């Protein structure tokens, strides 16, 4: 189990136990974290699962694929340097303790 | 309000239940569904799931633990047989009676079947709506060499792409003059047709199916022109029908779906309808959509209205489809009179833009995620670049957007 903290735009935090291998989006939804709508349930079709990762984690991951890259340019909340679509990021053990921000509109 | 009961445990009722809790409702929430599984997503069924790209567990919208945590009671493998409006209760297939204060109909839609006179209960003939359909199809797919898809709609075309990806020979038969006739423009349909043809899918467009032939098991599909296409599997993708039986029996008004007002209420104010089964009667006309987005939006709307918010439905249609390596994303809704602008820009993908009375109303993005997201923003906010602006390849979409 990997502990991940999601921070709402309001600053409210929720720490959840995420299962490695699932997506970050699933970790949030499965644990009732609000703010990640994930309307397409992970099909990379909606861009409503936007999160901002810590730089160290962002740098460690493979770069987003072109499709995600393009979607990130026009998410509701403006893209930040470490923005990702959370449905495209798989939880791994080395993310334990990570703090993820959900950007506000 | 103490007890909210929902009939059907799918995308719409899940969204409604989750929203009720998110809004602080602390009464009882009970979802009653006739399928054995926890609520799951249907879109992957005709897409990545059969290719083994999505594990069964990941189809689930939420894990079991979530329902416990949210105190949402989920009754699976149980059908609602009757609504007793006088006593405000529903009768279940196991004989139990469940009272409600508010009732939400979220019964979805059912795949339209080929007529029994044509199928004669032969094996090898399928429709795609639920997991059970896929489990029936999968073992046949493993050994089949040829699939005929009847109906060139989204589900049929997605199945064709999946079957091709699995190495089958695939024919698609469409009776209308174009594939995707009711749901896409000719330009978009032609583009998708070409994509399939490039991948080796064969099309018979404008052809009727006259007969299915075989002895206990499908052997060939005979067309109106007499041609017989030998096949091991037939998938019928000829549309879906809203499941209105319960509502009808209960004397609720039914049109093309369970009729509700802009608040999602049926002709009985304590009974609501959401998702595929519901037909929203709005000032602008009747709206019945079959999409995940609509299931979520109407589910969430009704959650608020059960709590007294009195919000009216404003449809924000959007849809996606995956076929081969193409992701189609659609925002807005087209009609046959719309003026279309094709935009094809290196690095941006291809997109089709629709204007009605000078106003941008929809966009089809074909491997063009930027066009989809920008187009959706424009349509929802009433921003309207001209066709000429959009056709101009020297301006990026961002520049066009920023200039509005
Ligand atoms: C193969 C396929 C691919 C799709 N692809 C896309 C896509 O790419 N994008 C998109 O936006 N949409 C897609 N859709 C449409 C989308 O899945 C539906 O619009 C959505 O599931 C509707 O949700 P719902 O809750 O209204 O209905 P459903 O998800 O159908 O749920 C209704 C549930 O109610 C149950 N039920 C019915 N009557 C009773 C009763 N009397 N008692 C108990 N239970 C009952 C049904 O068995 C079902 O489980 C696709 C659909 C299919 C079938
Ligand atoms: S959930 Fe839709 S893009 Fe991530």
CSV table of N, CA, C and O in Angstrom, one decimal, chain B residues 149-256:
chain,number,residue,atom,x,y,z
B,149,UNK,N,-20.5,-7.7,-39.0
B,149,UNK,CA,-21.1,-6.7,-38.1
B,149,UNK,C,-22.3,-6.1,-38.9
B,149,UNK,O,-22.1,-5.6,-40.0
B,150,UNK,N,-23.5,-6.2,-38.3
B,150,UNK,CA,-24.6,-5.7,-38.9
B,150,UNK,C,-24.9,-4.3,-38.2
B,150,UNK,O,-25.2,-4.3,-37.0
B,151,UNK,N,-24.8,-3.2,-39.0
B,151,UNK,CA,-25.0,-1.9,-38.4
B,151,UNK,C,-23.7,-1.2,-38.2
B,151,UNK,O,-22.9,-1.6,-37.5
B,152,UNK,N,-23.6,0.0,-39.0
B,152,UNK,CA,-22.4,0.8,-38.9
B,152,UNK,C,-22.6,1.9,-38.0
B,152,UNK,O,-22.3,3.1,-38.3
B,153,UNK,N,-22.9,1.7,-36.7
B,153,UNK,CA,-22.9,2.7,-35.7
B,153,UNK,C,-21.7,2.6,-34.9
B,153,UNK,O,-20.8,1.8,-35.2
B,154,UNK,N,-21.6,3.4,-33.8
B,154,UNK,CA,-20.3,3.4,-33.0
B,154,UNK,C,-20.0,2.0,-32.5
B,154,UNK,O,-18.8,1.6,-32.6
B,155,UNK,N,-20.9,1.4,-31.8
B,155,UNK,CA,-20.6,0.1,-31.2
B,155,UNK,C,-20.2,-0.9,-32.3
B,155,UNK,O,-19.2,-1.7,-32.1
B,156,UNK,N,-20.9,-1.0,-33.4
B,156,UNK,CA,-20.6,-1.9,-34.5
B,156,UNK,C,-19.2,-1.6,-35.0
B,156,UNK,O,-18.4,-2.6,-35.2
B,157,UNK,N,-18.9,-0.4,-35.2
B,157,UNK,CA,-17.5,0.0,-35.8
B,157,UNK,C,-16.4,-0.3,-34.8
B,157,UNK,O,-15.3,-0.8,-35.2
B,158,UNK,N,-16.7,-0.1,-33.5
B,158,UNK,CA,-15.7,-0.4,-32.5
B,158,UNK,C,-15.4,-1.9,-32.5
B,158,UNK,O,-14.3,-2.3,-32.4
B,159,UNK,N,-16.5,-2.6,-32.5
B,159,UNK,CA,-16.4,-4.1,-32.5
B,159,UNK,C,-15.6,-4.6,-33.8
B,159,UNK,O,-14.8,-5.5,-33.7
B,160,UNK,N,-15.9,-3.9,-34.9
B,160,UNK,CA,-15.2,-4.3,-36.1
B,160,UNK,C,-13.7,-4.0,-36.0
B,160,UNK,O,-12.8,-4.9,-36.3
B,161,UNK,N,-13.3,-2.9,-35.4
B,161,UNK,CA,-11.9,-2.6,-35.2
B,161,UNK,C,-11.3,-3.6,-34.2
B,161,UNK,O,-10.1,-4.1,-34.4
B,162,UNK,N,-12.0,-3.9,-33.2
B,162,UNK,CA,-11.4,-4.9,-32.2
B,162,UNK,C,-11.2,-6.3,-32.9
B,162,UNK,O,-10.2,-6.9,-32.7
B,163,UNK,N,-12.2,-6.7,-33.6
B,163,UNK,CA,-12.1,-8.0,-34.2
B,163,UNK,C,-11.0,-8.1,-35.2
B,163,UNK,O,-10.2,-9.0,-35.3
B,164,UNK,N,-10.9,-7.0,-36.0
B,164,UNK,CA,-9.7,-6.9,-36.9
B,164,UNK,C,-8.4,-7.0,-36.2
B,164,UNK,O,-7.5,-7.7,-36.6
B,165,UNK,N,-8.4,-6.2,-35.1
B,165,UNK,CA,-7.2,-6.3,-34.2
B,165,UNK,C,-6.8,-7.7,-33.7
B,165,UNK,O,-5.7,-8.0,-33.4
B,166,UNK,N,-7.9,-8.5,-33.6
B,166,UNK,CA,-7.6,-9.9,-33.1
B,166,UNK,C,-7.4,-10.8,-34.3
B,166,UNK,O,-7.2,-12.0,-34.1
B,167,UNK,N,-7.3,-10.2,-35.5
B,167,UNK,CA,-6.9,-11.0,-36.6
B,167,UNK,C,-8.0,-11.6,-37.4
B,167,UNK,O,-7.8,-12.5,-38.3
B,168,UNK,N,-9.3,-11.2,-37.1
B,168,UNK,CA,-10.4,-11.8,-37.9
B,168,UNK,C,-10.6,-11.0,-39.2
B,168,UNK,O,-10.2,-9.9,-39.3
B,169,UNK,N,-11.2,-11.7,-40.1
B,169,UNK,CA,-11.7,-11.0,-41.3
B,169,UNK,C,-13.0,-10.4,-40.9
B,169,UNK,O,-13.9,-11.0,-40.3
B,170,UNK,N,-13.3,-9.1,-41.3
B,170,UNK,CA,-14.5,-8.4,-40.8
B,170,UNK,C,-15.2,-7.7,-42.0
B,170,UNK,O,-14.6,-7.0,-42.8
B,171,UNK,N,-16.5,-8.0,-42.0
B,171,UNK,CA,-17.4,-7.3,-42.9
B,171,UNK,C,-18.4,-6.5,-42.1
B,171,UNK,O,-18.9,-7.0,-41.2
B,172,UNK,N,-18.6,-5.2,-42.5
B,172,UNK,CA,-19.7,-4.4,-41.9
B,172,UNK,C,-20.8,-4.2,-42.9
B,172,UNK,O,-20.5,-3.8,-44.1
B,173,UNK,N,-22.0,-4.4,-42.5
B,173,UNK,CA,-23.1,-4.2,-43.4
B,173,UNK,C,-24.0,-3.1,-42.8
B,173,UNK,O,-24.4,-3.1,-41.7
B,174,UNK,N,-24.2,-2.1,-43.6
B,174,UNK,CA,-25.0,-0.9,-43.2
B,174,UNK,C,-26.1,-0.7,-44.2
B,174,UNK,O,-25.9,-0.5,-45.4
B,175,UNK,N,-27.4,-0.7,-43.7
B,175,UNK,CA,-28.5,-0.5,-44.7
B,175,UNK,C,-28.7,0.9,-45.2
B,175,UNK,O,-29.0,1.1,-46.3
B,176,UNK,N,-28.3,1.9,-44.4
B,176,UNK,CA,-28.5,3.3,-44.8
B,176,UNK,C,-27.4,3.6,-45.8
B,176,UNK,O,-26.4,2.9,-46.0
B,177,UNK,N,-27.5,4.8,-46.5
B,177,UNK,CA,-26.5,5.1,-47.5
B,177,UNK,C,-25.1,5.4,-46.9
B,177,UNK,O,-24.2,5.4,-47.6
B,178,UNK,N,-25.1,5.7,-45.6
B,178,UNK,CA,-23.8,6.0,-45.0
B,178,UNK,C,-23.7,5.3,-43.6
B,178,UNK,O,-24.7,5.2,-42.9
B,179,UNK,N,-22.5,5.0,-43.2
B,179,UNK,CA,-22.3,4.5,-41.8
B,179,UNK,C,-22.5,5.8,-40.9
B,179,UNK,O,-22.5,6.9,-41.4
B,180,UNK,N,-22.8,5.5,-39.6
B,180,UNK,CA,-22.9,6.5,-38.6
B,180,UNK,C,-24.0,7.6,-39.0
B,180,UNK,O,-23.9,8.7,-38.6
B,181,UNK,N,-25.0,7.1,-39.8
B,181,UNK,CA,-25.9,8.0,-40.4
B,181,UNK,C,-26.6,8.9,-39.5
B,181,UNK,O,-26.7,10.1,-39.7
B,182,UNK,N,-27.1,8.4,-38.3
B,182,UNK,CA,-27.9,9.3,-37.4
B,182,UNK,C,-27.0,10.1,-36.5
B,182,UNK,O,-27.5,11.0,-35.8
B,183,UNK,N,-25.7,9.8,-36.4
B,183,UNK,CA,-24.9,10.4,-35.3
B,183,UNK,C,-23.7,11.2,-35.7
B,183,UNK,O,-23.2,11.9,-34.9
B,184,UNK,N,-23.4,11.1,-37.0
B,184,UNK,CA,-22.2,11.9,-37.4
B,184,UNK,C,-22.4,12.5,-38.8
B,184,UNK,O,-23.3,12.1,-39.5
B,185,UNK,N,-21.6,13.5,-39.1
B,185,UNK,CA,-21.8,14.1,-40.4
B,185,UNK,C,-21.2,13.2,-41.5
B,185,UNK,O,-20.5,12.2,-41.2
B,186,UNK,N,-21.5,13.4,-42.7
B,186,UNK,CA,-21.0,12.6,-43.8
B,186,UNK,C,-19.4,12.7,-43.8
B,186,UNK,O,-18.8,11.7,-44.1
B,187,UNK,N,-18.9,13.9,-43.6
B,187,UNK,CA,-17.4,14.0,-43.6
B,187,UNK,C,-16.8,13.1,-42.5
B,187,UNK,O,-15.8,12.5,-42.8
B,188,UNK,N,-17.3,13.2,-41.3
B,188,UNK,CA,-16.7,12.3,-40.3
B,188,UNK,C,-16.9,10.9,-40.6
B,188,UNK,O,-16.0,10.0,-40.5
B,189,UNK,N,-18.1,10.5,-41.1
B,189,UNK,CA,-18.4,9.1,-41.4
B,189,UNK,C,-17.4,8.6,-42.5
B,189,UNK,O,-16.9,7.5,-42.4
B,190,UNK,N,-17.2,9.4,-43.5
B,190,UNK,CA,-16.3,9.0,-44.6
B,190,UNK,C,-14.9,8.9,-44.1
B,190,UNK,O,-14.2,7.9,-44.6
B,191,UNK,N,-14.5,9.7,-43.2
B,191,UNK,CA,-13.1,9.6,-42.7
B,191,UNK,C,-12.9,8.3,-42.0
B,191,UNK,O,-11.9,7.6,-42.1
B,192,UNK,N,-13.9,8.0,-41.2
B,192,UNK,CA,-13.9,6.7,-40.4
B,192,UNK,C,-14.0,5.5,-41.3
B,192,UNK,O,-13.3,4.5,-41.1
B,193,UNK,N,-14.8,5.6,-42.3
B,193,UNK,CA,-14.9,4.5,-43.3
B,193,UNK,C,-13.6,4.2,-43.9
B,193,UNK,O,-13.1,3.1,-44.0
B,194,UNK,N,-12.9,5.3,-44.3
B,194,UNK,CA,-11.6,5.1,-44.9
B,194,UNK,C,-10.6,4.5,-44.0
B,194,UNK,O,-9.8,3.6,-44.4
B,195,UNK,N,-10.6,4.9,-42.7
B,195,UNK,CA,-9.7,4.4,-41.7
B,195,UNK,C,-9.9,2.9,-41.6
B,195,UNK,O,-9.0,2.1,-41.6
B,196,UNK,N,-11.2,2.4,-41.6
B,196,UNK,CA,-11.5,1.0,-41.5
B,196,UNK,C,-11.0,0.3,-42.8
B,196,UNK,O,-10.5,-0.8,-42.7
B,197,UNK,N,-11.3,0.9,-43.9
B,197,UNK,CA,-10.9,0.2,-45.2
B,197,UNK,C,-9.4,0.1,-45.3
B,197,UNK,O,-8.9,-1.0,-45.7
B,198,UNK,N,-8.7,1.1,-44.8
B,198,UNK,CA,-7.2,1.0,-44.8
B,198,UNK,C,-6.7,-0.2,-44.0
B,198,UNK,O,-5.7,-0.7,-44.2
B,199,UNK,N,-7.5,-0.5,-42.9
B,199,UNK,CA,-7.1,-1.6,-42.0
B,199,UNK,C,-7.6,-2.9,-42.5
B,199,UNK,O,-7.5,-3.9,-41.9
B,200,UNK,N,-8.3,-2.9,-43.6
B,200,UNK,CA,-8.8,-4.1,-44.2
B,200,UNK,C,-10.2,-4.6,-43.9
B,200,UNK,O,-10.6,-5.7,-44.2
B,201,UNK,N,-11.0,-3.7,-43.3
B,201,UNK,CA,-12.4,-4.1,-43.0
B,201,UNK,C,-13.2,-3.8,-44.3
B,201,UNK,O,-12.9,-2.8,-45.0
B,202,UNK,N,-14.0,-4.8,-44.6
B,202,UNK,CA,-14.8,-4.6,-45.9
B,202,UNK,C,-16.2,-4.1,-45.5
B,202,UNK,O,-16.8,-4.5,-44.5
B,203,UNK,N,-16.7,-3.2,-46.4
B,203,UNK,CA,-18.0,-2.6,-46.1
B,203,UNK,C,-19.0,-2.9,-47.2
B,203,UNK,O,-18.7,-2.9,-48.4
B,204,UNK,N,-20.3,-3.1,-46.8
B,204,UNK,CA,-21.4,-3.2,-47.7
B,204,UNK,C,-22.4,-2.1,-47.2
B,204,UNK,O,-23.1,-2.3,-46.3
B,205,UNK,N,-22.3,-0.9,-47.8
B,205,UNK,CA,-23.1,0.2,-47.4
B,205,UNK,C,-24.3,0.3,-48.3
B,205,UNK,O,-24.2,0.1,-49.5
B,206,UNK,N,-25.5,0.6,-47.7
B,206,UNK,CA,-26.7,0.7,-48.5
B,206,UNK,C,-27.2,-0.7,-48.9
B,206,UNK,O,-28.0,-0.9,-49.8
B,207,UNK,N,-26.8,-1.7,-48.1
B,207,UNK,CA,-27.3,-3.1,-48.4
B,207,UNK,C,-28.1,-3.6,-47.2
B,207,UNK,O,-27.8,-3.5,-46.0
B,208,UNK,N,-29.2,-4.2,-47.5
B,208,UNK,CA,-30.1,-4.8,-46.5
B,208,UNK,C,-29.6,-6.3,-46.3
B,208,UNK,O,-29.1,-6.9,-47.1
B,209,UNK,N,-29.8,-6.7,-45.0
B,209,UNK,CA,-29.7,-8.1,-44.7
B,209,UNK,C,-31.0,-8.8,-45.0
B,209,UNK,O,-32.0,-8.4,-44.4
B,210,UNK,N,-31.0,-9.8,-45.9
B,210,UNK,CA,-32.2,-10.5,-46.2
B,210,UNK,C,-32.4,-11.7,-45.3
B,210,UNK,O,-33.5,-12.0,-44.8
B,211,UNK,N,-31.3,-12.4,-45.0
B,211,UNK,CA,-31.5,-13.6,-44.3
B,211,UNK,C,-30.2,-14.0,-43.6
B,211,UNK,O,-29.1,-13.7,-44.0
B,212,UNK,N,-30.4,-14.7,-42.4
B,212,UNK,CA,-29.2,-15.3,-41.8
B,212,UNK,C,-29.4,-16.8,-42.0
B,212,UNK,O,-30.4,-17.4,-41.7
B,213,UNK,N,-28.3,-17.4,-42.5
B,213,UNK,CA,-28.5,-18.8,-42.8
B,213,UNK,C,-27.5,-19.6,-42.0
B,213,UNK,O,-26.4,-19.2,-41.7
B,214,UNK,N,-28.0,-20.8,-41.7
B,214,UNK,CA,-27.2,-21.7,-40.9
B,214,UNK,C,-28.1,-22.8,-40.2
B,214,UNK,O,-29.3,-22.6,-40.2
B,215,UNK,N,-27.4,-23.8,-39.7
B,215,UNK,CA,-28.2,-24.9,-39.1
B,215,UNK,C,-27.9,-25.0,-37.7
B,215,UNK,O,-26.9,-25.6,-37.3
B,216,UNK,N,-28.6,-24.3,-36.8
B,216,UNK,CA,-28.3,-24.2,-35.4
B,216,UNK,C,-27.2,-23.2,-35.1
B,216,UNK,O,-27.2,-22.7,-34.0
B,217,UNK,N,-26.3,-23.0,-36.0
B,217,UNK,CA,-25.2,-22.1,-35.8
B,217,UNK,C,-25.1,-21.2,-37.1
B,217,UNK,O,-25.3,-21.7,-38.2
B,218,UNK,N,-24.8,-19.9,-36.9
B,218,UNK,CA,-24.7,-19.0,-38.1
B,218,UNK,C,-23.7,-19.5,-39.0
B,218,UNK,O,-22.5,-19.9,-38.7
B,219,UNK,N,-24.0,-19.5,-40.3
B,219,UNK,CA,-23.0,-19.9,-41.3
B,219,UNK,C,-22.8,-18.8,-42.4
B,219,UNK,O,-21.7,-18.6,-42.8
B,220,UNK,N,-23.9,-18.1,-42.7
B,220,UNK,CA,-23.6,-16.9,-43.6
B,220,UNK,C,-24.7,-15.9,-43.5
B,220,UNK,O,-25.8,-16.2,-43.0
B,221,UNK,N,-24.4,-14.7,-44.0
B,221,UNK,CA,-25.3,-13.6,-44.0
B,221,UNK,C,-25.7,-13.3,-45.4
B,221,UNK,O,-24.8,-13.1,-46.2
B,222,UNK,N,-27.0,-13.4,-45.7
B,222,UNK,CA,-27.4,-13.2,-47.1
B,222,UNK,C,-27.9,-11.8,-47.3
B,222,UNK,O,-28.8,-11.4,-46.5
B,223,UNK,N,-27.4,-11.1,-48.3
B,223,UNK,CA,-27.8,-9.7,-48.5
B,223,UNK,C,-29.0,-9.6,-49.5
B,223,UNK,O,-29.3,-10.6,-50.2
B,224,UNK,N,-29.6,-8.5,-49.5
B,224,UNK,CA,-30.7,-8.2,-50.5
B,224,UNK,C,-30.4,-8.5,-51.9
B,224,UNK,O,-31.2,-9.0,-52.7
B,225,UNK,N,-29.1,-8.2,-52.2
B,225,UNK,CA,-28.7,-8.5,-53.6
B,225,UNK,C,-28.3,-9.9,-53.9
B,225,UNK,O,-27.8,-10.2,-55.0
B,226,UNK,N,-28.5,-10.8,-52.9
B,226,UNK,CA,-28.3,-12.2,-53.1
B,226,UNK,C,-26.9,-12.7,-52.6
B,226,UNK,O,-26.7,-13.9,-52.5
B,227,UNK,N,-26.0,-11.8,-52.4
B,227,UNK,CA,-24.7,-12.2,-52.0
B,227,UNK,C,-24.7,-12.8,-50.6
B,227,UNK,O,-25.4,-12.4,-49.7
B,228,UNK,N,-24.0,-13.9,-50.5
B,228,UNK,CA,-23.9,-14.6,-49.2
B,228,UNK,C,-22.5,-14.5,-48.6
B,228,UNK,O,-21.6,-14.8,-49.3
B,229,UNK,N,-22.4,-13.9,-47.4
B,229,UNK,CA,-21.1,-13.7,-46.8
B,229,UNK,C,-20.9,-14.8,-45.7
B,229,UNK,O,-21.6,-14.8,-44.7
B,230,UNK,N,-20.0,-15.7,-45.9
B,230,UNK,CA,-19.8,-16.8,-44.9
B,230,UNK,C,-19.2,-16.2,-43.7
B,230,UNK,O,-18.4,-15.3,-43.7
B,231,UNK,N,-19.7,-16.6,-42.5
B,231,UNK,CA,-19.1,-16.1,-41.3
B,231,UNK,C,-19.3,-17.0,-40.1
B,231,UNK,O,-20.2,-17.9,-40.1
B,232,UNK,N,-18.5,-16.8,-39.1
B,232,UNK,CA,-18.6,-17.6,-37.8
B,232,UNK,C,-19.4,-16.9,-36.8
B,232,UNK,O,-20.0,-17.4,-35.9
B,233,UNK,N,-19.3,-15.5,-36.9
B,233,UNK,CA,-20.0,-14.7,-35.8
B,233,UNK,C,-20.7,-13.5,-36.5
B,233,UNK,O,-20.2,-12.9,-37.4
B,234,UNK,N,-21.9,-13.2,-35.9
B,234,UNK,CA,-22.6,-12.0,-36.3
B,234,UNK,C,-22.7,-11.1,-35.1
B,234,UNK,O,-23.1,-11.6,-34.0
B,235,UNK,N,-22.3,-9.9,-35.2
B,235,UNK,CA,-22.6,-8.9,-34.1
B,235,UNK,C,-23.6,-7.9,-34.7
B,235,UNK,O,-23.3,-7.3,-35.7
B,236,UNK,N,-24.7,-7.8,-34.0
B,236,UNK,CA,-25.7,-6.8,-34.4
B,236,UNK,C,-25.5,-5.5,-33.6
B,236,UNK,O,-25.6,-5.6,-32.4
B,237,UNK,N,-25.2,-4.5,-34.3
B,237,UNK,CA,-25.1,-3.2,-33.6
B,237,UNK,C,-26.1,-2.2,-34.2
B,237,UNK,O,-25.8,-1.3,-35.0
B,238,UNK,N,-27.4,-2.5,-33.9
B,238,UNK,CA,-28.4,-1.8,-34.6
B,238,UNK,C,-29.2,-0.9,-33.7
B,238,UNK,O,-30.4,-0.7,-33.8
B,239,UNK,N,-28.5,-0.4,-32.7
B,239,UNK,CA,-29.1,0.6,-31.8
B,239,UNK,C,-29.6,0.0,-30.5
B,239,UNK,O,-29.5,-1.2,-30.2
B,240,UNK,N,-30.1,0.9,-29.7
B,240,UNK,CA,-30.5,0.5,-28.3
B,240,UNK,C,-31.9,1.2,-28.0
B,240,UNK,O,-32.2,2.2,-28.7
B,241,UNK,N,-32.6,0.5,-27.1
B,241,UNK,CA,-33.9,1.1,-26.8
B,241,UNK,C,-34.0,1.3,-25.3
B,241,UNK,O,-33.6,0.5,-24.5
B,242,UNK,N,-34.5,2.5,-24.9
B,242,UNK,CA,-34.6,2.8,-23.5
B,242,UNK,C,-35.5,1.8,-22.8
B,242,UNK,O,-36.5,1.3,-23.3
B,243,UNK,N,-35.1,1.4,-21.6
B,243,UNK,CA,-35.9,0.4,-20.8
B,243,UNK,C,-37.0,1.1,-20.0
B,243,UNK,O,-36.7,1.6,-19.0
B,244,UNK,N,-38.1,1.1,-20.6
B,244,UNK,CA,-39.2,1.9,-20.0
B,244,UNK,C,-40.4,1.0,-19.4
B,244,UNK,O,-41.4,1.5,-18.9
B,245,UNK,N,-40.2,-0.3,-19.5
B,245,UNK,CA,-41.3,-1.2,-19.1
B,245,UNK,C,-41.9,-0.9,-17.7
B,245,UNK,O,-43.1,-0.7,-17.5
B,246,UNK,N,-41.0,-0.8,-16.7
B,246,UNK,CA,-41.4,-0.5,-15.3
B,246,UNK,C,-42.2,0.8,-15.2
B,246,UNK,O,-43.3,0.8,-14.6
B,247,UNK,N,-41.7,1.8,-15.9
B,247,UNK,CA,-42.3,3.1,-15.9
B,247,UNK,C,-43.7,3.0,-16.5
B,247,UNK,O,-44.7,3.6,-16.0
B,248,UNK,N,-43.8,2.3,-17.6
B,248,UNK,CA,-45.0,2.2,-18.3
B,248,UNK,C,-46.1,1.5,-17.5
B,248,UNK,O,-47.2,1.9,-17.3
B,249,UNK,N,-45.6,0.3,-16.9
B,249,UNK,CA,-46.5,-0.4,-16.0
B,249,UNK,C,-47.1,0.5,-14.8
B,249,UNK,O,-48.2,0.3,-14.4
B,250,UNK,N,-46.2,1.4,-14.4
B,250,UNK,CA,-46.6,2.2,-13.2
B,250,UNK,C,-47.4,3.4,-13.7
B,250,UNK,O,-47.8,4.2,-12.9
B,251,UNK,N,-47.7,3.4,-15.0
B,251,UNK,CA,-48.6,4.5,-15.5
B,251,UNK,C,-47.9,5.9,-15.6
B,251,UNK,O,-48.5,6.9,-15.7
B,252,UNK,N,-46.5,5.8,-15.6
B,252,UNK,CA,-45.8,7.1,-15.8
B,252,UNK,C,-45.8,7.4,-17.3
B,252,UNK,O,-45.8,6.5,-18.1
B,253,UNK,N,-45.6,8.7,-17.6
B,253,UNK,CA,-45.6,9.1,-19.0
B,253,UNK,C,-44.4,8.6,-19.7
B,253,UNK,O,-43.3,8.8,-19.2
B,254,UNK,N,-44.5,8.0,-20.9
B,254,UNK,CA,-43.4,7.5,-21.6
B,254,UNK,C,-43.4,8.1,-23.0
B,254,UNK,O,-44.5,8.0,-23.7
B,255,UNK,N,-42.3,8.6,-23.5
B,255,UNK,CA,-42.3,9.0,-24.9
B,255,UNK,C,-41.2,8.2,-25.6
B,255,UNK,O,-41.2,7.0,-25.5
B,256,UNK,N,-40.2,8.8,-26.1
B,256,UNK,CA,-39.0,8.1,-26.5
B,256,UNK,C,-38.1,8.0,-25.3
B,256,UNK,O,-37.1,8.7,-25.1
